[in-house]
CSV table of C-alpha atoms in Angstrom, one decimal:
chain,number,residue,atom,x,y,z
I,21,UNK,CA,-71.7,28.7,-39.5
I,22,UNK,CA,-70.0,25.5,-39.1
I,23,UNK,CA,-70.7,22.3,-41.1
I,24,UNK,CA,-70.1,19.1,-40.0
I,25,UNK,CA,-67.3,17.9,-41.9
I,26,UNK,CA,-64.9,15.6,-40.9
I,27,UNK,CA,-62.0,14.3,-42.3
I,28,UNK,CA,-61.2,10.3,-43.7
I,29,UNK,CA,-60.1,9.3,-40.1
I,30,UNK,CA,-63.1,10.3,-38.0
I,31,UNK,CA,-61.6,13.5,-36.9
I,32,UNK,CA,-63.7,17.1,-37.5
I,33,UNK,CA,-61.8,18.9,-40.4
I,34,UNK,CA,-60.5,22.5,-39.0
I,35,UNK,CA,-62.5,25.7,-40.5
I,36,UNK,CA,-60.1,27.0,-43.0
I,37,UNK,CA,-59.8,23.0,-44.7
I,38,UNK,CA,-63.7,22.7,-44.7
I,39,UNK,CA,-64.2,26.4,-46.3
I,40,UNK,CA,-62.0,25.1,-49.0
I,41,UNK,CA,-63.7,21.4,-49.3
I,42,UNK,CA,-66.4,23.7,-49.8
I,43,UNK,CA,-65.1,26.0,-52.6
I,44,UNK,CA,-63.6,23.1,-54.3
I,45,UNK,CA,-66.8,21.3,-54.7
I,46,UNK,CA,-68.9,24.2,-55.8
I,47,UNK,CA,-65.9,25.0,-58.1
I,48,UNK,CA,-66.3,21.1,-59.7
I,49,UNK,CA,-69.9,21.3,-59.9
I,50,UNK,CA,-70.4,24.5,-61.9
I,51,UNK,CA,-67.0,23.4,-64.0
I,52,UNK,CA,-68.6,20.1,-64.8
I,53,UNK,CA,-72.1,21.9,-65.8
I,54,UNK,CA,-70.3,24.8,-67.4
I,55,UNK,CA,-68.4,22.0,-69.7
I,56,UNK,CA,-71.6,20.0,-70.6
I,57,UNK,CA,-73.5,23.0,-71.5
I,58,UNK,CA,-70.3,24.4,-73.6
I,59,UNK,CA,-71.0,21.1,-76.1
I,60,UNK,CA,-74.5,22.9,-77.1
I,61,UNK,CA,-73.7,26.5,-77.1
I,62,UNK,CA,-70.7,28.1,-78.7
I,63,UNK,CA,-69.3,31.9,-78.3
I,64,UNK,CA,-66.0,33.9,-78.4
I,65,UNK,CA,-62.9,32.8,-77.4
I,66,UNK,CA,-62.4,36.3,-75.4
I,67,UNK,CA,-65.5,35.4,-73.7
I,68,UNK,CA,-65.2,31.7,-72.5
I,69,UNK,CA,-62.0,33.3,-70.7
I,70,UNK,CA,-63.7,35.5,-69.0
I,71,UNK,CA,-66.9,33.0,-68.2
I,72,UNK,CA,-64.3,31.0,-66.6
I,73,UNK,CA,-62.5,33.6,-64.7
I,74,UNK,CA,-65.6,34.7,-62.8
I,75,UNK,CA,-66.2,30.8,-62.3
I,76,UNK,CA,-62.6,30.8,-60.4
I,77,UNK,CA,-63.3,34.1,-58.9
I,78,UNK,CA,-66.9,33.6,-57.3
I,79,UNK,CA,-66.2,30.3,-56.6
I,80,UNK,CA,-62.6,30.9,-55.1
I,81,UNK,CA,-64.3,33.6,-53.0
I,82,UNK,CA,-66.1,31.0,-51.1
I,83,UNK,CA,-63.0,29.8,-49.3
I,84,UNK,CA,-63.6,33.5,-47.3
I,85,UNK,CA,-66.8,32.8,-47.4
I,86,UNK,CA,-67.0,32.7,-43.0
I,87,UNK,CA,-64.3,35.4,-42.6
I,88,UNK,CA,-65.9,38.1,-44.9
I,89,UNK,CA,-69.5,36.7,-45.2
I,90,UNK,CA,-70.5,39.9,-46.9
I,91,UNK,CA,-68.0,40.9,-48.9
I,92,UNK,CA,-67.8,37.6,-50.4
I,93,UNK,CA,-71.6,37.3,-51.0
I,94,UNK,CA,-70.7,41.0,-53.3
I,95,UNK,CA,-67.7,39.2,-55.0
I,96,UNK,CA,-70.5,36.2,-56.1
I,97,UNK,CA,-73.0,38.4,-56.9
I,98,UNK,CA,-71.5,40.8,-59.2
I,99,UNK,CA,-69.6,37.8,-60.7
I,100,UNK,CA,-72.9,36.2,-61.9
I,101,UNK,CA,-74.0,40.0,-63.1
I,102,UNK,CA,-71.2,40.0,-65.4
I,103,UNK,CA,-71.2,36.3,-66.3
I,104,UNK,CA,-74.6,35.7,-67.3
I,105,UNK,CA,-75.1,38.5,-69.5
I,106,UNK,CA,-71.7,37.7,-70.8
I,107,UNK,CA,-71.4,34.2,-71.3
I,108,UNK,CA,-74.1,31.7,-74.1
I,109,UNK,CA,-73.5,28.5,-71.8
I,110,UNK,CA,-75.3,29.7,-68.7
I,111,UNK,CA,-73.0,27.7,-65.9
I,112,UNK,CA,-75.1,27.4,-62.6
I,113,UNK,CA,-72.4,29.6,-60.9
I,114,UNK,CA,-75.7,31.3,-59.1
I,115,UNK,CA,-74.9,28.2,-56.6
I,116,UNK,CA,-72.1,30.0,-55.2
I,117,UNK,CA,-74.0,33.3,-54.8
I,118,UNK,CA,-75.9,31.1,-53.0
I,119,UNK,CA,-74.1,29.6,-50.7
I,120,UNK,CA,-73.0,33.0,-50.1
I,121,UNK,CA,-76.3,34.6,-49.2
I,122,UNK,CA,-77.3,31.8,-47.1
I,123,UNK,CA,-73.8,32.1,-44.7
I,124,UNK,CA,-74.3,35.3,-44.4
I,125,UNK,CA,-77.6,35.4,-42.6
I,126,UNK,CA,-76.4,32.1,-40.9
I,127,UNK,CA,-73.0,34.3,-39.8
I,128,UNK,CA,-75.6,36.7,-38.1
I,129,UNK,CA,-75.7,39.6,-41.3
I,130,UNK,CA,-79.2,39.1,-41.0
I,131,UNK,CA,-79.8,42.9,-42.6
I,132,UNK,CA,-76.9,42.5,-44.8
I,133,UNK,CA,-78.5,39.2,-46.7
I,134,UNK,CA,-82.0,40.5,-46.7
I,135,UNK,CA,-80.9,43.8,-48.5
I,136,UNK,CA,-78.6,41.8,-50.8
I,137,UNK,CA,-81.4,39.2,-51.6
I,138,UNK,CA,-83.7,42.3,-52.4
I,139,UNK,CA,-81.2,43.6,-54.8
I,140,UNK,CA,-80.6,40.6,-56.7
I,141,UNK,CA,-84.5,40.7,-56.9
I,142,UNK,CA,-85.0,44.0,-58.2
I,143,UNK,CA,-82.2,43.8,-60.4
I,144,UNK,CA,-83.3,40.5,-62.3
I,145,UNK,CA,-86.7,42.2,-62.0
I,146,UNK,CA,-85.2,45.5,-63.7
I,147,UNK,CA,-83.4,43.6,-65.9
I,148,UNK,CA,-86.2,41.2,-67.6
I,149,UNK,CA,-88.6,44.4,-67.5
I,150,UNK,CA,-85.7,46.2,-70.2
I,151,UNK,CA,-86.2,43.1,-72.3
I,152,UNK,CA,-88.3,43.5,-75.9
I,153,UNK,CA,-91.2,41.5,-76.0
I,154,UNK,CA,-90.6,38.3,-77.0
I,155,UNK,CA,-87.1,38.0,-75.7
I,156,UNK,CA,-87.6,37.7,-71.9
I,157,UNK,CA,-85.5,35.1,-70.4
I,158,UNK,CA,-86.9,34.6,-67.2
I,159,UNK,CA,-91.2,34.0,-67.3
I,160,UNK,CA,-92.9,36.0,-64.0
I,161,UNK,CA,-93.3,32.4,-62.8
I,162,UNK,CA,-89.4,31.5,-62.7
I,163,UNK,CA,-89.5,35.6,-61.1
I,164,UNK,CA,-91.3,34.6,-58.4
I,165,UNK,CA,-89.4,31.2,-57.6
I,166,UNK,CA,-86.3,33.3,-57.4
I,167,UNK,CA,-88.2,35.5,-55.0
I,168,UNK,CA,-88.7,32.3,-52.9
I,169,UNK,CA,-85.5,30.8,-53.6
I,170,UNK,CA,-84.1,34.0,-52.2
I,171,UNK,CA,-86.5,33.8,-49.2
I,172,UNK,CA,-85.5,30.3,-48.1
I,173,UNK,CA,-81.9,30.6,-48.3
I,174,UNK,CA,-81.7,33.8,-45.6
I,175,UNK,CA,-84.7,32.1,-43.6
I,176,UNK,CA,-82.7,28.9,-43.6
I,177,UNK,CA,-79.1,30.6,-42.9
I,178,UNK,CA,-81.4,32.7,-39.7
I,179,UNK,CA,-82.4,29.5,-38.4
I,180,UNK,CA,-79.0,28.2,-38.4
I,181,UNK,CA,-78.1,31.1,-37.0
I,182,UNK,CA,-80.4,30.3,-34.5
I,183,UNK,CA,-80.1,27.1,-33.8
I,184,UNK,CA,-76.3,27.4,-33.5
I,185,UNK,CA,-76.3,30.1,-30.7
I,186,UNK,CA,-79.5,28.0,-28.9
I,187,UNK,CA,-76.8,24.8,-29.0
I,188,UNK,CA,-74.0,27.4,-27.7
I,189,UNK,CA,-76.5,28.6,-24.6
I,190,UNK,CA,-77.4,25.1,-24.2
I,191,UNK,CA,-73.4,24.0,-23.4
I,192,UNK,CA,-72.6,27.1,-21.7
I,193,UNK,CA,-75.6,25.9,-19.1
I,194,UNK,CA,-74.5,22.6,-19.1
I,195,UNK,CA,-70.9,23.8,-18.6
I,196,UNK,CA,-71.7,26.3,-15.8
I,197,UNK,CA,-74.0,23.1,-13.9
I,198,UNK,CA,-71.5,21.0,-14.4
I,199,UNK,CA,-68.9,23.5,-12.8
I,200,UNK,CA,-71.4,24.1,-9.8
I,201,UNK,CA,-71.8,20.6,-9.0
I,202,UNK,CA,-68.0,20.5,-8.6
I,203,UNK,CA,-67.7,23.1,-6.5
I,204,UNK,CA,-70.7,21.9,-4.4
I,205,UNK,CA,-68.8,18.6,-4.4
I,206,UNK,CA,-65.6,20.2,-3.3
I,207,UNK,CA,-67.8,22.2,-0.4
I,208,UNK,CA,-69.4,19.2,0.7
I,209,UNK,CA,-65.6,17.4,0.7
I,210,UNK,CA,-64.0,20.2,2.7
I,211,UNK,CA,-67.0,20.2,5.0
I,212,UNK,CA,-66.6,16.1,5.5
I,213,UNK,CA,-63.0,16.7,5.9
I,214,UNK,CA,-63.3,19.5,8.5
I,215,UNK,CA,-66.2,17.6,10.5
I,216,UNK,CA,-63.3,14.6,10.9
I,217,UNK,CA,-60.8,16.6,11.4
I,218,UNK,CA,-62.9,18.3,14.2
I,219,UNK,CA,-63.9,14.6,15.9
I,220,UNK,CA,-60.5,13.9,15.8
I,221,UNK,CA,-59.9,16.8,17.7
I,222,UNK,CA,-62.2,16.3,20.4
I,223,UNK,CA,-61.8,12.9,20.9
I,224,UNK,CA,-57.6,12.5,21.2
I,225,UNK,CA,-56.8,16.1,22.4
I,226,UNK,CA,-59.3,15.2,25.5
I,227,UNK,CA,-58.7,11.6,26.3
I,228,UNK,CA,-54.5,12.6,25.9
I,229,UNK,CA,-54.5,15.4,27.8
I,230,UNK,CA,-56.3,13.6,30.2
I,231,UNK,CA,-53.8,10.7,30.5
I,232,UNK,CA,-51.2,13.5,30.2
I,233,UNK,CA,-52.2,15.0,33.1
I,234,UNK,CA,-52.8,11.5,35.2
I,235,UNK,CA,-49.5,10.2,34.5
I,236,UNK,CA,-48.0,13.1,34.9
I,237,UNK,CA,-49.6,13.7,38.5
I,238,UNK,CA,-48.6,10.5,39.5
I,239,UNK,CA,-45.4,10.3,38.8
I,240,UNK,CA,-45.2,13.7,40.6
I,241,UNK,CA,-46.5,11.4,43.6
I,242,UNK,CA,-44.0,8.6,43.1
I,243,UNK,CA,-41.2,11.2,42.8
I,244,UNK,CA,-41.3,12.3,46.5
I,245,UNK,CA,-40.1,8.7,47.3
I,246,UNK,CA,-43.4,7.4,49.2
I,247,UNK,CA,-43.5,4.3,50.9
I,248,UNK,CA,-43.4,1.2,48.6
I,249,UNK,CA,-47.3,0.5,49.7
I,250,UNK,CA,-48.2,4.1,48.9
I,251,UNK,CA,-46.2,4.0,45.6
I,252,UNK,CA,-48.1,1.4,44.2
I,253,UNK,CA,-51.4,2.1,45.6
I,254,UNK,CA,-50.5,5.6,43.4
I,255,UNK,CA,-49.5,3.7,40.4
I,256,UNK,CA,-52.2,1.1,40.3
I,257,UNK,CA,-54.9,4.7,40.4
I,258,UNK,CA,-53.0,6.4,37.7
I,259,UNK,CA,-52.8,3.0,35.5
I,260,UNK,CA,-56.2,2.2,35.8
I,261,UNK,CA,-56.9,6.2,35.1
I,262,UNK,CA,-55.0,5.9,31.8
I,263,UNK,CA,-57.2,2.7,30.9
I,264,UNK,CA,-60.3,4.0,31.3
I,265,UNK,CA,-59.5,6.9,29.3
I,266,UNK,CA,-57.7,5.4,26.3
I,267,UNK,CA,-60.5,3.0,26.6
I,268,UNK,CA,-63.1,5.8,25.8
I,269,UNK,CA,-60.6,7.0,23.4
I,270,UNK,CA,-60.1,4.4,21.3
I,271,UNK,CA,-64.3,4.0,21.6
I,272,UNK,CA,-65.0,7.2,20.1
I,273,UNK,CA,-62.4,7.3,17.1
I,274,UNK,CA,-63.7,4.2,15.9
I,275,UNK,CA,-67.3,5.8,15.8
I,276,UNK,CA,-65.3,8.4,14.4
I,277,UNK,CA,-63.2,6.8,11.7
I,278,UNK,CA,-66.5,5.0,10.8
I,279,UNK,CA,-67.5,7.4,8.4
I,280,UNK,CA,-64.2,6.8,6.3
I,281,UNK,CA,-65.2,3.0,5.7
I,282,UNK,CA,-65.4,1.9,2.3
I,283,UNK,CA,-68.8,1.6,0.7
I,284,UNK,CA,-68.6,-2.8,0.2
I,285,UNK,CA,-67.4,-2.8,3.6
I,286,UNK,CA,-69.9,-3.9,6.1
I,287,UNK,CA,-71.3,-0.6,8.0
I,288,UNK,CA,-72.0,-1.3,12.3
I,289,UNK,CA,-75.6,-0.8,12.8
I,290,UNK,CA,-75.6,-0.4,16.6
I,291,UNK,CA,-75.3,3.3,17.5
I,292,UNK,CA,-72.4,4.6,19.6
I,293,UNK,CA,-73.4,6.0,23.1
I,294,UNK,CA,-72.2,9.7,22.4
I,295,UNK,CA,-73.8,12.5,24.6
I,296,UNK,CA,-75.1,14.2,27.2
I,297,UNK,CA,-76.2,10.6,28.9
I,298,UNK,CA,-72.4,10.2,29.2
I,299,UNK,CA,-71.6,13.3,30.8
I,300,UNK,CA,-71.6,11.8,34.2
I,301,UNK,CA,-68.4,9.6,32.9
I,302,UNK,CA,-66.7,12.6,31.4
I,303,UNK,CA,-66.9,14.5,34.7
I,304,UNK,CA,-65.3,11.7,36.3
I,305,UNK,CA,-62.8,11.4,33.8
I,306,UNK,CA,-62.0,15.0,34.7
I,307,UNK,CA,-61.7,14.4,38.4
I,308,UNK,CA,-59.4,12.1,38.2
I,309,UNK,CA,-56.8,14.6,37.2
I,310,UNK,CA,-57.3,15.7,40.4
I,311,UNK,CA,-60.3,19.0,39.3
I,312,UNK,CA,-62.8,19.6,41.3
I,313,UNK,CA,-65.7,18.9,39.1
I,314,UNK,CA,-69.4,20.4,39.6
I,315,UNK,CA,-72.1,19.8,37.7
I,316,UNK,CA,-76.1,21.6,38.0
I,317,UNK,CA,-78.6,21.1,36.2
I,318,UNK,CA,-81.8,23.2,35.9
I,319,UNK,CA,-85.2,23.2,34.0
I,320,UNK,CA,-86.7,20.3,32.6
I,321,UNK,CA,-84.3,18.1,30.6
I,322,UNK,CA,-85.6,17.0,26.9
I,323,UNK,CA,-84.7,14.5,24.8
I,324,UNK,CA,-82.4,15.6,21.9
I,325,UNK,CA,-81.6,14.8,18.1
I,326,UNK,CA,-78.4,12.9,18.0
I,327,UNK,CA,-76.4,15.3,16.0
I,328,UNK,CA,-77.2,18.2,18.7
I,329,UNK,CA,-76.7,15.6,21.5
I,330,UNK,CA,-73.4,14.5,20.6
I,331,UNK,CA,-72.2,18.9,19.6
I,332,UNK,CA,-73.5,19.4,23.7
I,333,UNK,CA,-71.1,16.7,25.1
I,334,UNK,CA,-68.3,17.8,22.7
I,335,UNK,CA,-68.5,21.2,23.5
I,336,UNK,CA,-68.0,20.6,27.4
I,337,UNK,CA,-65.4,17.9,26.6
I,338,UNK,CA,-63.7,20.4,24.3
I,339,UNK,CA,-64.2,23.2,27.4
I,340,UNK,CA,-62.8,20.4,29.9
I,341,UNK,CA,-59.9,19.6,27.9
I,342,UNK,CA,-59.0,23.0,27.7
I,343,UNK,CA,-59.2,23.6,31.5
I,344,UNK,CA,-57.0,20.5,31.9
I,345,UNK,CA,-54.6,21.7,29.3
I,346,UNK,CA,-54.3,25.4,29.5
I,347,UNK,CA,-56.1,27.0,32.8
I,348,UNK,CA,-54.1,25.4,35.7
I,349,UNK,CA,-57.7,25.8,37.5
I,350,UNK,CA,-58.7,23.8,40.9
I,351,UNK,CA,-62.8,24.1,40.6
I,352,UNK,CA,-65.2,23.5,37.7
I,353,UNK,CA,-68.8,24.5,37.6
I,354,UNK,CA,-70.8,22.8,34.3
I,355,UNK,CA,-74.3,24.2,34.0
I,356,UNK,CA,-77.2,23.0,32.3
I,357,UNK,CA,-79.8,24.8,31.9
I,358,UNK,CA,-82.7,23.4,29.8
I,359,UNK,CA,-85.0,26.3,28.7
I,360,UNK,CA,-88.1,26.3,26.7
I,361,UNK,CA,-86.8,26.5,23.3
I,362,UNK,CA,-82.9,26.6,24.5
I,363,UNK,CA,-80.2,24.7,26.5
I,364,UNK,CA,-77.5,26.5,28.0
I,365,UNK,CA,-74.6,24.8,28.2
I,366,UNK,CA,-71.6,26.7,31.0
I,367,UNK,CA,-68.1,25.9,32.2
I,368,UNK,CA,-66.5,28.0,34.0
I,369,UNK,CA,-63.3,27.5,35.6
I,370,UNK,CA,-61.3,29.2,38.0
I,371,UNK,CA,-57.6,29.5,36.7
I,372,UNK,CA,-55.6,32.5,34.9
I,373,UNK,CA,-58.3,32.9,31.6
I,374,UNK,CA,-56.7,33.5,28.6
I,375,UNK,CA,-54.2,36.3,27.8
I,376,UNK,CA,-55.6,39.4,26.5
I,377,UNK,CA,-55.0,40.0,22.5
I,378,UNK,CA,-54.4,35.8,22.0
I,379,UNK,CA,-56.5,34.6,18.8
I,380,UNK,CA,-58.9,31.8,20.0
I,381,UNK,CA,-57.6,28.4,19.3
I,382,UNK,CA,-58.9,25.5,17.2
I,383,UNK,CA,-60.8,24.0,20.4
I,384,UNK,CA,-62.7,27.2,20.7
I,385,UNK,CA,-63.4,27.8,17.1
I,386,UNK,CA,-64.5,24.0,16.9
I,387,UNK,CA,-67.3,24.4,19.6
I,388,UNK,CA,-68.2,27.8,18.4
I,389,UNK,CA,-68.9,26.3,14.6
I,390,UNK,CA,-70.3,23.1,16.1
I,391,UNK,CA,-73.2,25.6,18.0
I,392,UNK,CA,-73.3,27.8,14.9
I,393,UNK,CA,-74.2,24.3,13.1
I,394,UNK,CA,-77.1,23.8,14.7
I,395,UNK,CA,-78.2,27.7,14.5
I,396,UNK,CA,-76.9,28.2,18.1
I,397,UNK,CA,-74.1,30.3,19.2
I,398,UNK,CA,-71.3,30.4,21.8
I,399,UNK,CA,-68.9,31.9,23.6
I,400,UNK,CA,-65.7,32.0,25.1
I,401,UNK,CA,-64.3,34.8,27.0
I,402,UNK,CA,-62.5,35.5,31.1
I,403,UNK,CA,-64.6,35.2,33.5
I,404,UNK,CA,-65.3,39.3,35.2
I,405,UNK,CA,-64.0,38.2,38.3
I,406,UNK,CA,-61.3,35.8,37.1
I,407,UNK,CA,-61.0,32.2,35.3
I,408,UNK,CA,-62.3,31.0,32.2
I,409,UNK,CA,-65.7,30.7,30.7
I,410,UNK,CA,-67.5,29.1,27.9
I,411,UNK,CA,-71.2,29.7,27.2
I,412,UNK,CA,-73.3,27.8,24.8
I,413,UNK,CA,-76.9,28.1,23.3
I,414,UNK,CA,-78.4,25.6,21.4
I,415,UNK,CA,-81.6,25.7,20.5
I,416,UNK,CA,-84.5,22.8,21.6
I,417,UNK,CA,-86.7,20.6,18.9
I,418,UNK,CA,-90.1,22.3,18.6
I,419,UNK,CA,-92.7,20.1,20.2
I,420,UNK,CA,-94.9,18.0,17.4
I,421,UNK,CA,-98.0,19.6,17.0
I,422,UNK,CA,-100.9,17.6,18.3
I,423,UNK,CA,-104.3,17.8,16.0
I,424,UNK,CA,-107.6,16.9,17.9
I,425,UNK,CA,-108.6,13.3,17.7
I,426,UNK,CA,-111.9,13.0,15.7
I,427,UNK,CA,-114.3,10.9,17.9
I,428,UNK,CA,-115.7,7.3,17.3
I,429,UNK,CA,-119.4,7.5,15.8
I,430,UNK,CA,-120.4,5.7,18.9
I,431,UNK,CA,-118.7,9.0,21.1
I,432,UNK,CA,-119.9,11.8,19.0
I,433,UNK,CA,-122.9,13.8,20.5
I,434,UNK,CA,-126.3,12.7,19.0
I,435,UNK,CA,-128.5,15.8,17.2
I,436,UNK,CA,-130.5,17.3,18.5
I,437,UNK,CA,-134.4,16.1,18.3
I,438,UNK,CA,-137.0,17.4,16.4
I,439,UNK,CA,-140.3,19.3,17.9
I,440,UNK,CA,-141.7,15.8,16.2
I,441,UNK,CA,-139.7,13.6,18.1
I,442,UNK,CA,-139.6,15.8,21.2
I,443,UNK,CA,-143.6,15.2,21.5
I,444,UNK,CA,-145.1,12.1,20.2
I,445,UNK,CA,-148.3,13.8,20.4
């Protein structure tokens, strides 16, 4: 049981200094009574000294009073068994028995207090029936206000008791929420950060290698030493190439930095083109590397969310930057294939494939989370007959659900007539 002390500057008082705060002023009270009531009784010498040496002892035992509930609550109790058959000027030094009863049950000694309570009853009880008539000290009236004295210090220490561990459950809940916020937080950070990171990714490891690969042709070209018209014809193509890539580039990393701008900053509210509607300029983006690009297309095309749309065109810009990069291939087939609830998304290539036992790298794992995103899949294995291929599902929007139109009054089909009205005889 902790009470809320605190100490002359604001601060909470540690347990051991408030137990003793405690024992101090229970010791001053029943000193202070003890004194007053000494100016109308008098008795021994031998006895005062030993009144007041079980005033020091039960009250001193309260600074233990949380460490040993119940073996404090003893000390108290047989010190006011002694004292108040002992000693003429009646101190209250019952308070510190008490205070002793009620920590106990509030300490969770439920049992012990209700036992010990019971025994201080009986034994008052026991002790008044022993008395000649005539000289009872305690009425059966004052009896039973001890009883409920006793009574309402455990009920009060129990619901303490209570209350205490209901506060405890209440922090540990509000601990534990506040600890799976964070980590949600944290999961929704790393996710943020690996969705960039991905973008990034797409965007600059295809446009570069793109511009890698058309500067690096034509300077292949200029190397043979063609004629000056043929040179620059050559460079003026692989110049214009490079634009028209790192113009795209730079397009999609600003869409892409987008999301890092500051909240006060003023957001762009027209979209950025991103998708399969551009697919026809990332094909030719790829043929101008000098691949022999193919695209088919089969079923009936549908119109696609924008997060799915945009995870279709990066995963064939992803698979085309890694037949640019890594294959050495001459021909590319894409394939769509739009299904009824899927659209199959194909490259295949036909260069070396990858070598047997190689991890996939972060292009492949990129495509294959941003299909498992969407509850699609993908793969990304040789071809059986040679070359390279990547095969992605992702599955279609379900269709809205129509509901019958309920016709106008003036459409709905008049009842039918009565035998009354169908003969006016």
């Amino acid at each position: 049981m902790s009470l809320p002390l605190r100490s002359p500057d604001g601060g909470r008082l540690s347990s051991r200094a408030s137990d003793a705060l405690v024992a101090g002023v229970v010791l001053v009270v029943v000193a202070v009574w003890t004194l007053v009531s000494a100016r109308y009784a008098t008795e021994p010498v031998a006895r005062t000294v030993i009144g007041w040496a079980l005033i020091l002892v039960g009250c001193g035992a309260l600074y233990f009073r949380r460490r040993q509930p119940v073996a404090v609550a003893v000390v108290t109790l047989l010190a006011c068994v002694v004292y108040y058959p002992l000693s003429s000027q009646d101190g209250p030094l019952m308070i510190a028995f008490a205070l002793a009863l009620y920590t106990t049950a509030a300490e969770g000694r439920f049992a012990a207090s209700v036992a010990l309570a019971a025994v201080t009853l009986l034994a008052v009880g026991f002790g008044e029936f022993r008395q000649r008539p005539g000289h009872r000290q305690i009425d059966d009236t004052s009896l039973v206000m001890l009883a409920g004295w006793l009574i309402s210090l455990v009920a009060v220490g129990r619901a303490q008791r209570t209350r205490i561990a209901y506060l405890h459950e209440v922090e540990q809940r509000a601990l534990a929420a506040e600890r799976e916020q964070e980590a949600r937080a944290r999961q929704s950070a790393t996710e943020e950060r690996l969705r960039i990171a991905r973008e990034v990714h797409d965007v600059l490891g295809h446009s570069i290698s793109l511009i890698n690969v058309q500067s690096g042709a034509a300077l292949h070209r200029l190397g043979k030493g063609p004629a000056p018209e043929a040179g620059l014809v050559t460079a003026t193509e692989a110049l214009e190439a490079v634009k028209a890539t790192s113009k795209d580039a730079l397009r999609e990393l600003r869409a892409t930095l987008g999301v890092l701008r500051s909240a006060d900053e003023p957001t762009p509210t027209a979209p950025t083109p991103s998708g399969l509607a551009l697919l026809g300029d990332l094909v030719d983006r790829a043929r101008s590397t000098g691949l022999d690009v193919r695209t088919e297309t089969s079923g009936t095309p549908v119109p696609l969310p924008p997060p799915v749309d945009l995870a279709a065109y990066r995963i064939v810009q992803e698979a085309l930057t890694n037949v640019t990069r890594h294959s050495g291939a001459r021909k590319v087939r894409v394939t769509l294939d739009w299904g009824t609830d899927v659209v199959r998304l194909r490259i295949v290539d036909d260069g070396g494939g990858a070598p047997e036992g190689r991890p996939p790298g972060s292009g492949i794992r990129g495509m294959a989370e941003r299909a498992r995103a969407f509850g699609g899949e993908l793969t990304a294995e040789n071809g059986e007959t040679g070359g390279f291929r990547v095969d992605a599902r992702l599955p279609l929007p379900e269709p809205p659900t129509s509901t019958p139109a309920t016709p106008a009054p003036s459409e709905r089909t008049p009842p039918e007539p009565t035998p009354s009205e169908r003969d006016p005889r």
